[in-house]
Amino acid sequence: MKILVATEKPFAAEAVNGIREIVEAAGHELALLEKYTDKAQLLEAVADADALIVRSDKVTEEVVAAAKKLQVVVRAGAGYDNVDLKACSARGIVVENTPGQNSNAVAELAIGMMIYMSRNQFTSGTGCELSGKRLGIQGFGNIGQLIAKKAVALGMDVVIYTKEVKEKHQRWKATFSLEHLYSECDFISVNIPATPFTKGCVNYNLISKMPKGGCLVNTARKEVVCEDGLEKALSERPDLKYVTDIAPDRYAEFKERFGKQIFATPKKMGAETAEANINAGLAAAQQICDYFSVGCTKYQVNK
Ligand code: 3PG
């Protein structure tokens, strides 16, 4: 089988080597399309691929149509909002993700972002410490849980918001009200997927409830934060801050208007560590091999 790794933002070399080893040991062929700049390159590369590994690369209806032999797509990462599930399902293509494999990298970035914003984006001026502050975690999956543990180690008081408080979550302070979470927490970390239900859910009503000096941290997806609501909250409350790994559409304008109240990484870097690339990339390769060898679909997301 031909397994294509199509990554506009490439994996670390070590991860690619590991993927190749797994694929070739299972008797398959690896094709690589890295740092592509044009959709046409992806359309051409998928034409004879039986399987596809991507990161945030968009697997649209057009890509699916061009991939005549495609049987399985693995998004090496958590969020699969970049894959057109409907188009894949219509063709019987299995779509999987690799949950948890890059979570630690994202969790570390979220902590780093909190420190960065608390210390005036590493410029002069009096900052504040994380110790003793309250962190609200919206979305308590793999990433949220790791952030919580790291935050506790830093002396933070953690409150979680999650739709399902499982038994293993019992030790955490939890709230079932987002309004309550936002109004009680100095920092809020957003760790939810982008779905039709979550788009724009972090809105003015919530952001403006944050206490004085509150900081919203978004390492999830741009779409979950309502940009107009964010704009209104930041303009009414110069004490509020927003830090994100995925710049809002109007970031240049916001940066100009809100200065140090806002910071976005130039390119999404939550999962940009060698460890995360290796974990997610190798898991993706193994999942594809397992699918071809024994039909394993453990991580299928379009069932
Ligand atoms: C994910 O959903 O796994 C993260 O957002 C990482 O995305 P990336 O692979 O594009 O860095």
Short mmCIF file of C-alpha atoms and ligand atoms in Angstrom, two decimals:
data_model
loop_
_atom_site.label_atom_id
_atom_site.label_comp_id
_atom_site.label_asym_id
_atom_site.label_seq_id
_atom_site.Cartn_x
_atom_site.Cartn_y
_atom_site.Cartn_z
CA MET A 1 0.00 0.00 0.00
CA LYS A 2 1.13 3.55 -0.61
CA ILE A 3 1.02 5.72 2.50
CA LEU A 4 1.33 9.45 1.89
CA VAL A 5 2.50 11.83 4.60
CA ALA A 6 1.24 15.26 3.51
CA THR A 7 2.37 17.94 5.92
CA GLU A 8 2.43 21.60 5.02
CA LYS A 9 4.06 22.03 8.45
CA PRO A 10 6.50 19.09 8.41
CA PHE A 11 7.20 16.64 11.22
CA ALA A 12 10.65 16.65 12.82
CA ALA A 13 13.10 14.53 10.78
CA GLU A 14 13.26 11.95 13.56
CA ALA A 15 9.51 11.47 13.34
CA VAL A 16 9.65 11.00 9.55
CA ASN A 17 12.41 8.40 9.96
CA GLY A 18 10.32 6.56 12.51
CA ILE A 19 7.23 6.65 10.31
CA ARG A 20 9.27 5.28 7.41
CA GLU A 21 10.59 2.43 9.52
CA ILE A 22 7.10 1.39 10.64
CA VAL A 23 5.61 1.67 7.16
CA GLU A 24 8.41 -0.21 5.40
CA ALA A 25 8.65 -2.91 8.07
CA ALA A 26 4.98 -3.64 7.38
CA GLY A 27 5.74 -3.94 3.65
CA HIS A 28 4.19 -0.64 2.59
CA GLU A 29 5.61 2.27 0.63
CA LEU A 30 6.04 5.78 2.06
CA ALA A 31 5.50 8.93 0.00
CA LEU A 32 6.32 12.35 1.42
CA LEU A 33 4.84 15.72 0.54
CA GLU A 34 6.24 18.32 2.92
CA LYS A 35 6.02 22.11 3.02
CA TYR A 36 3.73 22.21 0.01
CA THR A 37 2.55 25.66 -0.95
CA ASP A 38 -0.26 24.89 -3.34
CA LYS A 39 -3.37 22.75 -3.02
CA ALA A 40 -2.62 21.37 -6.50
CA GLN A 41 0.48 19.61 -5.10
CA LEU A 42 -1.66 17.80 -2.55
CA LEU A 43 -4.29 16.88 -5.15
CA GLU A 44 -1.59 15.34 -7.32
CA ALA A 45 0.13 13.53 -4.45
CA VAL A 46 -3.04 11.87 -3.10
CA ALA A 47 -4.08 10.51 -6.51
CA ASP A 48 -2.54 7.06 -5.93
CA ALA A 49 -2.36 7.00 -2.13
CA ASP A 50 -4.08 4.20 -0.21
CA ALA A 51 -3.59 5.96 3.11
CA LEU A 52 -2.90 9.50 4.20
CA ILE A 53 -1.26 11.02 7.28
CA VAL A 54 -1.85 14.74 7.84
CA ARG A 55 -1.50 17.36 10.54
CA SER A 56 -3.70 20.47 10.19
CA ASP A 57 -3.68 19.98 6.42
CA LYS A 58 -7.13 20.41 4.94
CA VAL A 59 -8.63 17.17 3.65
CA THR A 60 -11.52 18.70 1.75
CA GLU A 61 -14.16 17.16 -0.50
CA GLU A 62 -11.90 18.05 -3.43
CA VAL A 63 -8.93 16.23 -1.90
CA VAL A 64 -11.11 13.19 -1.18
CA ALA A 65 -12.39 13.20 -4.77
CA ALA A 66 -8.82 13.32 -6.09
CA ALA A 67 -7.76 10.43 -3.84
CA LYS A 68 -9.33 7.65 -5.85
CA LYS A 69 -7.71 4.79 -3.90
CA LEU A 70 -7.84 6.28 -0.42
CA GLN A 71 -9.00 3.93 2.35
CA VAL A 72 -7.81 5.57 5.55
CA VAL A 73 -6.82 9.06 6.75
CA VAL A 74 -5.06 9.61 10.05
CA ARG A 75 -4.88 13.09 11.46
CA ALA A 76 -1.64 12.92 13.50
CA GLY A 77 -3.00 14.97 16.36
CA ALA A 78 -6.18 15.60 18.30
CA GLY A 79 -8.50 17.97 16.39
CA TYR A 80 -9.90 16.65 13.13
CA ASP A 81 -11.93 19.70 12.10
CA ASN A 82 -9.60 19.92 9.08
CA VAL A 83 -10.97 16.68 7.63
CA ASP A 84 -14.25 16.57 5.73
CA LEU A 85 -15.75 13.60 7.55
CA LYS A 86 -18.88 13.60 5.45
CA ALA A 87 -16.94 13.32 2.20
CA CYS A 88 -14.77 10.56 3.67
CA SER A 89 -17.72 8.61 5.07
CA ALA A 90 -19.55 8.84 1.75
CA ARG A 91 -16.62 7.01 0.18
CA GLY A 92 -16.22 4.56 3.08
CA ILE A 93 -12.88 6.10 4.03
CA VAL A 94 -11.93 5.56 7.67
CA VAL A 95 -10.80 8.72 9.48
CA GLU A 96 -8.78 8.46 12.70
CA ASN A 97 -6.91 10.78 15.03
CA THR A 98 -4.14 10.04 17.54
CA PRO A 99 -5.63 11.27 20.82
CA GLY A 100 -3.23 12.26 23.58
CA GLN A 101 -0.06 11.90 21.52
CA ASN A 102 0.78 15.59 21.28
CA SER A 103 -1.08 16.79 24.39
CA ASN A 104 1.90 17.42 26.61
CA ALA A 105 3.44 19.82 24.10
CA VAL A 106 0.21 21.84 23.96
CA ALA A 107 -0.16 21.81 27.75
CA GLU A 108 3.38 23.10 28.21
CA LEU A 109 2.72 25.87 25.71
CA ALA A 110 -0.44 26.92 27.57
CA ILE A 111 1.56 27.25 30.80
CA GLY A 112 4.29 29.14 28.95
CA MET A 113 1.72 31.53 27.50
CA MET A 114 0.33 32.26 30.95
CA ILE A 115 3.80 33.13 32.22
CA TYR A 116 4.52 35.20 29.11
CA MET A 117 1.39 37.30 29.55
CA SER A 118 1.87 37.62 33.32
CA ARG A 119 5.35 39.01 32.72
CA ASN A 120 4.36 41.74 30.27
CA GLN A 121 5.38 39.65 27.27
CA PHE A 122 8.93 39.65 28.60
CA THR A 123 9.28 43.42 28.56
CA SER A 124 9.84 45.77 31.48
CA GLY A 125 7.19 46.53 34.08
CA THR A 126 5.79 44.77 37.11
CA GLY A 127 4.16 41.47 36.33
CA CYS A 128 2.43 38.90 38.47
CA GLU A 129 2.99 35.28 39.45
CA LEU A 130 0.88 32.26 38.63
CA SER A 131 1.19 30.88 42.13
CA GLY A 132 -1.94 31.63 44.13
CA LYS A 133 -4.00 32.49 41.04
CA ARG A 134 -7.03 30.54 39.96
CA LEU A 135 -7.05 28.74 36.62
CA GLY A 136 -10.28 27.68 34.97
CA ILE A 137 -10.06 24.87 32.46
CA GLN A 138 -12.73 24.75 29.80
CA GLY A 139 -12.55 21.26 28.32
CA PHE A 140 -10.98 18.54 30.44
CA GLY A 141 -9.66 16.09 27.88
CA ASN A 142 -6.04 14.99 27.55
CA ILE A 143 -4.68 18.53 27.25
CA GLY A 144 -6.88 20.06 29.95
CA GLN A 145 -5.89 17.36 32.42
CA LEU A 146 -2.18 17.87 31.78
CA ILE A 147 -2.50 21.64 32.15
CA ALA A 148 -4.33 21.14 35.45
CA LYS A 149 -1.55 18.95 36.88
CA LYS A 150 1.18 21.37 35.80
CA ALA A 151 -0.77 24.35 37.15
CA VAL A 152 -1.17 22.70 40.55
CA ALA A 153 2.59 22.12 40.65
CA LEU A 154 2.98 25.88 40.11
CA GLY A 155 0.75 26.62 43.07
CA MET A 156 -2.39 27.50 41.13
CA ASP A 157 -5.91 26.78 42.25
CA VAL A 158 -7.61 24.82 39.46
CA VAL A 159 -11.31 24.68 38.61
CA ILE A 160 -12.56 22.56 35.73
CA TYR A 161 -15.56 22.83 33.46
CA THR A 162 -16.49 19.71 31.59
CA LYS A 163 -19.74 18.24 30.40
CA GLU A 164 -18.95 14.89 31.97
CA VAL A 165 -17.19 14.73 35.30
CA LYS A 166 -15.87 11.19 35.26
CA GLU A 167 -14.92 9.30 38.39
CA LYS A 168 -11.25 9.95 37.76
CA HIS A 169 -12.01 13.69 37.72
CA GLN A 170 -13.54 13.69 41.19
CA ARG A 171 -10.47 15.15 42.83
CA TRP A 172 -10.83 18.39 40.90
CA LYS A 173 -12.99 21.36 41.84
CA ALA A 174 -15.60 21.46 39.09
CA THR A 175 -18.35 23.77 37.96
CA PHE A 176 -21.20 23.09 35.57
CA SER A 177 -21.58 26.77 34.76
CA LEU A 178 -19.30 28.46 32.27
CA GLU A 179 -20.44 31.86 33.59
CA HIS A 180 -19.26 30.79 37.01
CA LEU A 181 -15.94 29.53 35.66
CA TYR A 182 -15.21 32.77 33.82
CA SER A 183 -16.27 35.03 36.70
CA GLU A 184 -14.16 33.16 39.27
CA CYS A 185 -10.89 32.55 37.42
CA ASP A 186 -7.87 34.77 36.82
CA PHE A 187 -6.85 32.58 33.88
CA ILE A 188 -9.04 30.52 31.59
CA SER A 189 -7.53 27.86 29.36
CA VAL A 190 -9.71 26.83 26.44
CA ASN A 191 -9.18 23.21 25.40
CA ILE A 192 -12.22 22.27 23.37
CA PRO A 193 -12.53 21.04 19.79
CA ALA A 194 -14.00 23.22 17.04
CA THR A 195 -17.41 21.77 16.18
CA PRO A 196 -20.63 23.38 14.94
CA PHE A 197 -21.66 23.49 18.63
CA THR A 198 -18.51 25.12 20.01
CA LYS A 199 -17.87 27.71 17.31
CA GLY A 200 -18.01 31.19 18.87
CA CYS A 201 -18.97 29.79 22.27
CA VAL A 202 -16.32 31.85 24.07
CA ASN A 203 -18.28 35.04 23.64
CA TYR A 204 -18.49 38.57 25.05
CA ASN A 205 -20.81 37.45 27.82
CA LEU A 206 -18.16 35.06 29.15
CA ILE A 207 -14.97 37.01 28.48
CA SER A 208 -16.32 40.19 30.05
CA LYS A 209 -17.15 38.26 33.24
CA MET A 210 -13.48 37.63 33.99
CA PRO A 211 -12.11 39.30 37.11
CA LYS A 212 -9.77 42.30 36.92
CA GLY A 213 -6.56 41.42 35.08
CA GLY A 214 -8.06 38.20 33.70
CA CYS A 215 -6.23 36.36 30.93
CA LEU A 216 -7.85 34.08 28.36
CA VAL A 217 -5.57 31.39 26.90
CA ASN A 218 -6.60 29.68 23.68
CA THR A 219 -4.48 26.80 22.41
CA ALA A 220 -7.52 25.12 20.84
CA ARG A 221 -8.93 26.67 17.68
CA LYS A 222 -9.49 30.23 16.48
CA GLU A 223 -13.15 29.51 15.74
CA VAL A 224 -14.17 28.73 19.32
CA VAL A 225 -13.66 32.36 20.33
CA CYS A 226 -16.15 34.90 19.00
CA GLU A 227 -13.93 37.54 17.46
CA ASP A 228 -16.43 40.38 17.76
CA GLY A 229 -17.08 39.50 21.39
CA LEU A 230 -13.35 39.41 22.08
CA GLU A 231 -12.92 42.80 20.43
CA LYS A 232 -15.70 44.33 22.52
CA ALA A 233 -14.39 42.85 25.77
CA LEU A 234 -10.79 43.96 25.14
CA SER A 235 -11.85 47.47 24.20
CA GLU A 236 -14.13 47.90 27.21
CA ARG A 237 -11.69 46.29 29.63
CA PRO A 238 -8.05 47.33 29.12
CA ASP A 239 -7.14 45.06 32.05
CA LEU A 240 -8.13 41.87 30.15
CA LYS A 241 -5.66 39.85 28.10
CA TYR A 242 -5.93 37.29 25.32
CA VAL A 243 -3.15 34.92 24.32
CA THR A 244 -3.57 32.38 21.59
CA ASP A 245 -1.79 29.84 19.44
CA ILE A 246 -4.12 30.58 16.53
CA ALA A 247 -4.33 34.24 15.54
CA PRO A 248 -7.77 35.79 15.12
CA ASP A 249 -8.62 36.86 11.57
CA ARG A 250 -8.17 40.53 12.48
CA TYR A 251 -5.02 40.02 14.54
CA ALA A 252 -3.01 42.84 12.89
CA GLU A 253 -5.81 45.30 13.65
CA PHE A 254 -6.26 43.96 17.19
CA LYS A 255 -2.53 44.13 17.89
CA GLU A 256 -2.50 47.74 16.79
CA ARG A 257 -5.48 48.64 18.95
CA PHE A 258 -4.91 46.47 22.00
CA GLY A 259 -1.10 46.25 22.14
CA LYS A 260 0.05 44.09 25.04
CA GLN A 261 -3.47 42.97 25.83
CA ILE A 262 -3.13 40.43 23.03
CA PHE A 263 -0.55 38.02 21.69
CA ALA A 264 -0.77 35.32 19.02
CA THR A 265 2.00 32.98 17.90
CA PRO A 266 3.00 33.60 14.26
CA LYS A 267 2.21 29.99 13.37
CA LYS A 268 0.41 27.35 15.42
CA MET A 269 3.16 25.82 17.54
CA GLY A 270 1.33 23.89 20.26
CA ALA A 271 2.39 20.52 18.86
CA GLU A 272 5.70 21.74 17.46
CA THR A 273 8.05 19.64 19.54
CA ALA A 274 10.14 16.70 18.42
CA GLU A 275 8.46 14.59 21.11
CA ALA A 276 4.94 15.44 19.97
CA ASN A 277 5.85 14.86 16.32
CA ILE A 278 7.38 11.50 17.13
CA ASN A 279 4.50 10.40 19.35
CA ALA A 280 1.75 11.47 16.95
CA GLY A 281 3.56 10.58 13.71
CA LEU A 282 4.56 7.08 14.79
CA ALA A 283 1.12 6.42 16.26
CA ALA A 284 -0.45 7.47 12.96
CA ALA A 285 1.83 5.16 10.98
CA GLN A 286 1.15 2.25 13.33
CA GLN A 287 -2.62 2.83 13.21
CA ILE A 288 -2.55 2.70 9.42
CA CYS A 289 -0.49 -0.50 9.40
CA ASP A 290 -2.89 -2.02 11.94
CA TYR A 291 -5.81 -1.03 9.78
CA PHE A 292 -4.33 -2.72 6.73
CA SER A 293 -3.17 -5.81 8.61
CA VAL A 294 -6.09 -6.58 10.92
CA GLY A 295 -8.75 -3.97 10.13
CA CYS A 296 -8.23 -2.18 13.48
CA THR A 297 -10.32 1.01 13.70
CA LYS A 298 -9.89 1.80 17.40
CA TYR A 299 -9.40 5.52 16.85
CA GLN A 300 -11.93 5.99 14.07
CA VAL A 301 -13.80 9.31 14.40
CA ASN A 302 -16.31 8.90 11.57
CA LYS A 303 -18.10 5.77 12.77
C1 3PG B 1 -4.01 19.10 17.22
O1 3PG B 1 -5.23 19.23 17.01
O2 3PG B 1 -3.48 18.00 17.38
C2 3PG B 1 -3.14 20.33 17.37
O3 3PG B 1 -3.85 21.48 17.08
C3 3PG B 1 -1.83 20.26 16.59
O4 3PG B 1 -1.97 20.62 15.25
P1 3PG B 1 -0.71 20.55 14.25
O5 3PG B 1 -0.38 19.13 14.03
O6 3PG B 1 -1.17 21.24 13.01
O7 3PG B 1 0.44 21.28 14.88
#
